[in-house]
Short mmCIF file of C-alpha atoms in Angstrom, two decimals:
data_model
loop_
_atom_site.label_atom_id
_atom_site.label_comp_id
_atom_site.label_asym_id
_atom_site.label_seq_id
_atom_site.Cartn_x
_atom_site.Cartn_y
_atom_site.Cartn_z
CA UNK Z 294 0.00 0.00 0.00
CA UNK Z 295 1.40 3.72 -1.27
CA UNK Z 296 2.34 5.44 2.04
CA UNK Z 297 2.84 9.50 1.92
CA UNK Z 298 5.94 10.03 3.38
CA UNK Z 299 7.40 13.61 4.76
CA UNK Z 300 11.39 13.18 5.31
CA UNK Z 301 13.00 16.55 6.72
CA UNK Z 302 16.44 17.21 5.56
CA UNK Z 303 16.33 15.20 2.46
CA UNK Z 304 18.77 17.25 0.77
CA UNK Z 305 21.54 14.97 1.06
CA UNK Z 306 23.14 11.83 3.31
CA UNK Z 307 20.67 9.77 5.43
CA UNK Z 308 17.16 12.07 4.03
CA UNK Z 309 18.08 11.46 0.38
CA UNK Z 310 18.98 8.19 1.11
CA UNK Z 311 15.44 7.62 2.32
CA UNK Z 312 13.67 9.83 -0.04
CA UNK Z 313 15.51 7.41 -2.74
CA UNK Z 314 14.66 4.27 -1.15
CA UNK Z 315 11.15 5.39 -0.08
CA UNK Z 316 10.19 6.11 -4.00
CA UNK Z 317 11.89 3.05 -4.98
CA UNK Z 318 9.34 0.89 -2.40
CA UNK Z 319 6.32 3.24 -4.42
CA UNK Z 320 5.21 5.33 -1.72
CA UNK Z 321 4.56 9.35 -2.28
CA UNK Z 322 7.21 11.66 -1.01
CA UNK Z 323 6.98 15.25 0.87
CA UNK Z 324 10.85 16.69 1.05
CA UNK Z 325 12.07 19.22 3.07
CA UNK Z 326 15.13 21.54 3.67
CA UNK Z 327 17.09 24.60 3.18
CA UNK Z 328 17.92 24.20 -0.13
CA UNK Z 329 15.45 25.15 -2.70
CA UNK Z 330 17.45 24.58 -5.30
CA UNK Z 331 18.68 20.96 -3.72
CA UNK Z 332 15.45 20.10 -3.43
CA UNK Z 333 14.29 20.90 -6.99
CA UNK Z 334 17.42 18.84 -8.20
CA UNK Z 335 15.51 15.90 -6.58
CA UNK Z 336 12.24 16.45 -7.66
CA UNK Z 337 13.36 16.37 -11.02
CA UNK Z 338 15.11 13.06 -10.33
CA UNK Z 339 12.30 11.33 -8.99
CA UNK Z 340 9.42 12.71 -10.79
CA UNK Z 341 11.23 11.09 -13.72
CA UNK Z 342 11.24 7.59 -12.33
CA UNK Z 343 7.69 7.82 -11.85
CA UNK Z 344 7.38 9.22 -8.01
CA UNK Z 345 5.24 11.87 -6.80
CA UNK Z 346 7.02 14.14 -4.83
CA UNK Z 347 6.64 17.60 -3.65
CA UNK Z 348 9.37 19.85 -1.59
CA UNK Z 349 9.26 22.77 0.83
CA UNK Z 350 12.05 24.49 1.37
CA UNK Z 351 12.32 25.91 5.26
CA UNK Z 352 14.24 25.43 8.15
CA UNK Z 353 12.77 23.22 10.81
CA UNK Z 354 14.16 25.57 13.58
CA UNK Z 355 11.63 27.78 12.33
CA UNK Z 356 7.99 26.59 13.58
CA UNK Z 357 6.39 29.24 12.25
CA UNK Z 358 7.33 28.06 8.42
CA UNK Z 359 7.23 24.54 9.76
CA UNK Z 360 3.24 24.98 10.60
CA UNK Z 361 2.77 27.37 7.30
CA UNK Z 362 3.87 24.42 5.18
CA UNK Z 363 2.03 22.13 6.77
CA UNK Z 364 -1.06 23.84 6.60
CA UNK Z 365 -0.24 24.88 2.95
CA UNK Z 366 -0.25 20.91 1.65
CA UNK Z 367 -2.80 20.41 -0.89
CA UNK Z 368 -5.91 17.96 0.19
CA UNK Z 369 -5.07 15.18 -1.04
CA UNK Z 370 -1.23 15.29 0.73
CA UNK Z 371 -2.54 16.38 4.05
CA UNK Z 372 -2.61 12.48 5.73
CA UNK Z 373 0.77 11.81 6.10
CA UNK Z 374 1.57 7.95 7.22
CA UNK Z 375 5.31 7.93 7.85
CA UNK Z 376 7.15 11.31 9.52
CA UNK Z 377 11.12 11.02 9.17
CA UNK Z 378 12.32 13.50 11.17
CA UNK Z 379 16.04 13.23 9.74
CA UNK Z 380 17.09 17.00 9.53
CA UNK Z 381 20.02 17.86 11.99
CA UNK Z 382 23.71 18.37 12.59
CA UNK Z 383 27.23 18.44 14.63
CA UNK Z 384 29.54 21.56 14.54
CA UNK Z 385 32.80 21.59 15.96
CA UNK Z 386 34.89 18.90 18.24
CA UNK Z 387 36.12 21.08 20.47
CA UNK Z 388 36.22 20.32 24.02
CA UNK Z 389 32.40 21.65 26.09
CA UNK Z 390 34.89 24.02 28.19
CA UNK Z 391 35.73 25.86 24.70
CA UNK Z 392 32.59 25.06 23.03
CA UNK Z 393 31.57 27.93 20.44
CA UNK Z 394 27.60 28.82 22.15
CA UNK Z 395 26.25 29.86 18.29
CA UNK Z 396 27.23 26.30 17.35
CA UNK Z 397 25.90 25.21 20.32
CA UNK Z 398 22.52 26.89 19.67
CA UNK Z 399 22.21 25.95 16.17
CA UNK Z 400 22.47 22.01 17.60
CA UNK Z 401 20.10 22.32 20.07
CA UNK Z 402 17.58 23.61 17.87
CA UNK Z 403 18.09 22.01 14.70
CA UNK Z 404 18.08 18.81 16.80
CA UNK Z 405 15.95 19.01 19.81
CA UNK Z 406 13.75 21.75 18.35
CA UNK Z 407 13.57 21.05 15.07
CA UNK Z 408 12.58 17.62 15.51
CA UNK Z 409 9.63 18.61 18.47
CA UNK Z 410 8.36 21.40 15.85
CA UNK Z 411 7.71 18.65 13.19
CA UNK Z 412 6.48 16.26 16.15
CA UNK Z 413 3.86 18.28 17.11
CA UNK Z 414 2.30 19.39 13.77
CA UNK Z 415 2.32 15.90 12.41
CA UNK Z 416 1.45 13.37 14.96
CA UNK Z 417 -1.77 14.75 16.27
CA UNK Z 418 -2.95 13.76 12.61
CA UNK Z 419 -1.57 10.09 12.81
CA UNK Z 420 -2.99 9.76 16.64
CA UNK Z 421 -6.76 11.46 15.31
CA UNK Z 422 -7.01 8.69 12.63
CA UNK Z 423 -5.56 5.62 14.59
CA UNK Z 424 -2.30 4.85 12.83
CA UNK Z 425 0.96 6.50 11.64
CA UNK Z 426 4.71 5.94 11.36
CA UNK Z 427 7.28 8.73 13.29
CA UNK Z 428 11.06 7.44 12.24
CA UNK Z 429 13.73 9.69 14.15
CA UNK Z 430 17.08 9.22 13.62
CA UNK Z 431 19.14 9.29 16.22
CA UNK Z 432 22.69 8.73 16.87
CA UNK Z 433 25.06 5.84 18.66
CA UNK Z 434 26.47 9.12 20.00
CA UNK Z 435 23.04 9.66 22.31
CA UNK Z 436 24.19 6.50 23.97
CA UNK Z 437 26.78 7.49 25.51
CA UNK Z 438 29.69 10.85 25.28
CA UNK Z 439 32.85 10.47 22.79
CA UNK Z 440 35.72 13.42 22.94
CA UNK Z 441 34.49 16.80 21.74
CA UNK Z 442 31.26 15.16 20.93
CA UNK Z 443 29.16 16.68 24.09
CA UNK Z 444 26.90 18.95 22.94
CA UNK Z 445 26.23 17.18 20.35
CA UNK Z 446 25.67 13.37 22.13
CA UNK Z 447 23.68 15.42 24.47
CA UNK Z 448 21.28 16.25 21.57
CA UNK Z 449 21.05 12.84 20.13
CA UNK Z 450 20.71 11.82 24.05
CA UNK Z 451 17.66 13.98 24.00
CA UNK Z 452 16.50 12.26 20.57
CA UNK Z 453 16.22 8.93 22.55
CA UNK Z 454 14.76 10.47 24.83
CA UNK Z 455 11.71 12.31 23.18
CA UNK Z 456 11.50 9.53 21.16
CA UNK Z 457 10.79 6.93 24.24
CA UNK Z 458 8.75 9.39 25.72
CA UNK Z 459 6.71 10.01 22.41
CA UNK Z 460 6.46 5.85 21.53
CA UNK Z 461 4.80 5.65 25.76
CA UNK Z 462 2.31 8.92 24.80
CA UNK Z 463 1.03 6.82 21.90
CA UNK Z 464 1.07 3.72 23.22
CA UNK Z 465 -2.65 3.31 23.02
CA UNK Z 466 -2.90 3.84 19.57
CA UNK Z 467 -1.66 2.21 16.78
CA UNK Z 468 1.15 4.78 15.99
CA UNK Z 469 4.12 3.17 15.38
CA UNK Z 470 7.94 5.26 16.86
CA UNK Z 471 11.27 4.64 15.67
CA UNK Z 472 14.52 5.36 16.83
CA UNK Z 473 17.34 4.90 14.20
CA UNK Z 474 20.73 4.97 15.99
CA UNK Z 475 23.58 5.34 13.09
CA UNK Z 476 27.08 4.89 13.85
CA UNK Z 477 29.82 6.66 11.29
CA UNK Z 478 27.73 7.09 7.82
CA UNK Z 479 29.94 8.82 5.31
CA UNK Z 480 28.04 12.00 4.42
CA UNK Z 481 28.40 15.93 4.16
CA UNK Z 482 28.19 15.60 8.67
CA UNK Z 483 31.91 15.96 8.57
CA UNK Z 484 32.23 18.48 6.63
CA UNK Z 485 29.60 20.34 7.86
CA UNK Z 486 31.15 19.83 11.31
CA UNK Z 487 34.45 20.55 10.51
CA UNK Z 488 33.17 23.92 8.43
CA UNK Z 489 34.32 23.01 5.06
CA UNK Z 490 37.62 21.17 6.00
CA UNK Z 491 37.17 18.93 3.63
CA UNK Z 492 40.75 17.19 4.45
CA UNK Z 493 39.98 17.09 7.94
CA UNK Z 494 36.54 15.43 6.96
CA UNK Z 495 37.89 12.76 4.91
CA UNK Z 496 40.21 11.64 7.79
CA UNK Z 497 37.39 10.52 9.68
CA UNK Z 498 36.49 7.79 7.12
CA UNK Z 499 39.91 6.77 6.27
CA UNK Z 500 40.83 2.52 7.12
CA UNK Z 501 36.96 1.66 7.76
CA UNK Z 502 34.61 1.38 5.04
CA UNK Z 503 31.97 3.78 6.83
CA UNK Z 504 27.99 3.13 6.22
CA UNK Z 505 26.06 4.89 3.52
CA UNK Z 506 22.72 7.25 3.52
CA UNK Z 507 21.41 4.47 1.65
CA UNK Z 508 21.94 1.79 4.48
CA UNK Z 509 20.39 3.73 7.40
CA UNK Z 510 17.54 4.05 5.24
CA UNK Z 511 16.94 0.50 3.94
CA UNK Z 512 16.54 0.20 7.48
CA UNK Z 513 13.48 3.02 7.40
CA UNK Z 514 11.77 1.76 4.92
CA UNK Z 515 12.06 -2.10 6.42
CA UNK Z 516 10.73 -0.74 10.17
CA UNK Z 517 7.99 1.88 7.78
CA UNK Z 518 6.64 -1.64 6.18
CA UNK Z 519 7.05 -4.40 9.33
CA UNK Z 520 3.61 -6.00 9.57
CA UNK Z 521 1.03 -3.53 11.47
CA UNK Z 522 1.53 -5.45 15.02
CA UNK Z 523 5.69 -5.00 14.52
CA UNK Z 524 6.86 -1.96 16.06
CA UNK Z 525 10.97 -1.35 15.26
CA UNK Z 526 11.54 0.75 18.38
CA UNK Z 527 14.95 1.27 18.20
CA UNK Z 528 17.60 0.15 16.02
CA UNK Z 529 21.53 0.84 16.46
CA UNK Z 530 23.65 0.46 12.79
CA UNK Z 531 27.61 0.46 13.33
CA UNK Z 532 29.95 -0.24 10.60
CA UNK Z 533 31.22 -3.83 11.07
CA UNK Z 534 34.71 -2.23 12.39
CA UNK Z 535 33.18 -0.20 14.71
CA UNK Z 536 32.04 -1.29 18.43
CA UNK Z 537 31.03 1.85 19.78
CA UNK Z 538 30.49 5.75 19.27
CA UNK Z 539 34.15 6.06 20.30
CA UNK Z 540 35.76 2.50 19.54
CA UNK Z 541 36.35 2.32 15.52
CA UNK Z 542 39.33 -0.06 14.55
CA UNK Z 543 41.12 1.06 11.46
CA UNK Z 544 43.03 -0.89 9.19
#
């Protein structure tokens, strides 16, 4: 059964990994981000393969645009069945005693924030109506702290968080929660960390062959289509070399 399916961030990594995979399994596709132009690019892409798909391009920090968009969708795009709230980020590794408080505020918001403002405009929908699909992803890093990582695991921390308490508010309904918890996935995150140091970014990957956007999200769209009684409440993805948010053996 076609599913409509609104992934924020989808612009690249893990969200066009699932926007990909998501139109390859036939369901309908509402993508969000920053980038209009981005965004159009993958319109194009999958329009051509034969996927509906529309795109909004706003910043989930921003609830007002977040509810303006939502209450813009057409009729017919308004019962959304699976919410992947994907959209967030890490900036900087620098120890929490040096910690740069813009970068600091940007996490929190895009993370914690961003993902509560989507939370609250979509699930009251899927609760209303008796069924519904929230996917968050998460990290390995809200498990536990890695160097430099603090604000950042404490963001992801609060992911697991809001996503057990959300999966116990629901819990007499048949909405369905998901926490995906990805270990090192070889995306723009570094770089986007790391402020364009590319270099610096690349060293992060190097002597492990790192997941892919693609693999966190064959895992989405396997928990999005378990049978109805199946709920995939959390799931934790390492590369095969790494144990751990901080143990990664290199070769």
């Amino acid at each position: 059964m076609q599913k409509t399916v609104l992934i924020t961030g989808a612009t690249s990594g893990i969200g066009l990994g699932c926007a990909r995979k998501f139109a390859e399994n036939g369901d309908r596709l509402i993508l969000t981000g920053r980038n209009a132009e981005k965004l159009e690019s993958i319109r194009k892409e999958l329009s051509e393969k034969g996927t509906q798909v529309i795109t909004f391009a706003f910043d989930v920090r921003d609830s007002k645009a977040a509810r303006m968009t939502i209450e813009s969708l057409p009729q017919e795009w308004q019962q959304i069945d699976v919410l992947v709230n994907n959209a967030g980020l890490a900036l900087g590794l620098e120890p929490e005693y040096e910690g740069n408080l813009n970068d600091w505020e940007i996490m929190i918001d895009t993370n914690i924030k961003g993902l509560l403002n989507m939370t609250r405009l979509i699930v009251p929908q899927m609760v209303k109506r008796n069924s519904g699909h929230i996917i968050n992803i998460g990290s390995v890093a809200g498990d536990a702290a890695y160097a430099g990582g603090n604000v950042y695991c404490a963001t992801k921390a609060a992911v697991k968080a809001l996503t057990d308490g959300l999966r116990i508010d629901v819990a007499d309904t048949a909405v369905r929660v998901t926490n995906l918890k990805p270990g090192l996935v070889e995306t723009n995150f570094s770089n986007i960390r790391f402020k364009g140091d590319t270099e610096r970014a690349a060293k992060l990957y190097q002597g492990i062959k790192p997941l892919t956007g693609d693999d966190i999200a064959d895992v989405a769209v396997y928990a999005a289509n378990a049978p109805a009684h199946v709920q995939i409440a959390e799931v934790l993805i390492l590369a095969t070399h790494q144990a751990s948010g901080s143990v990664i053996v290199r070769k």
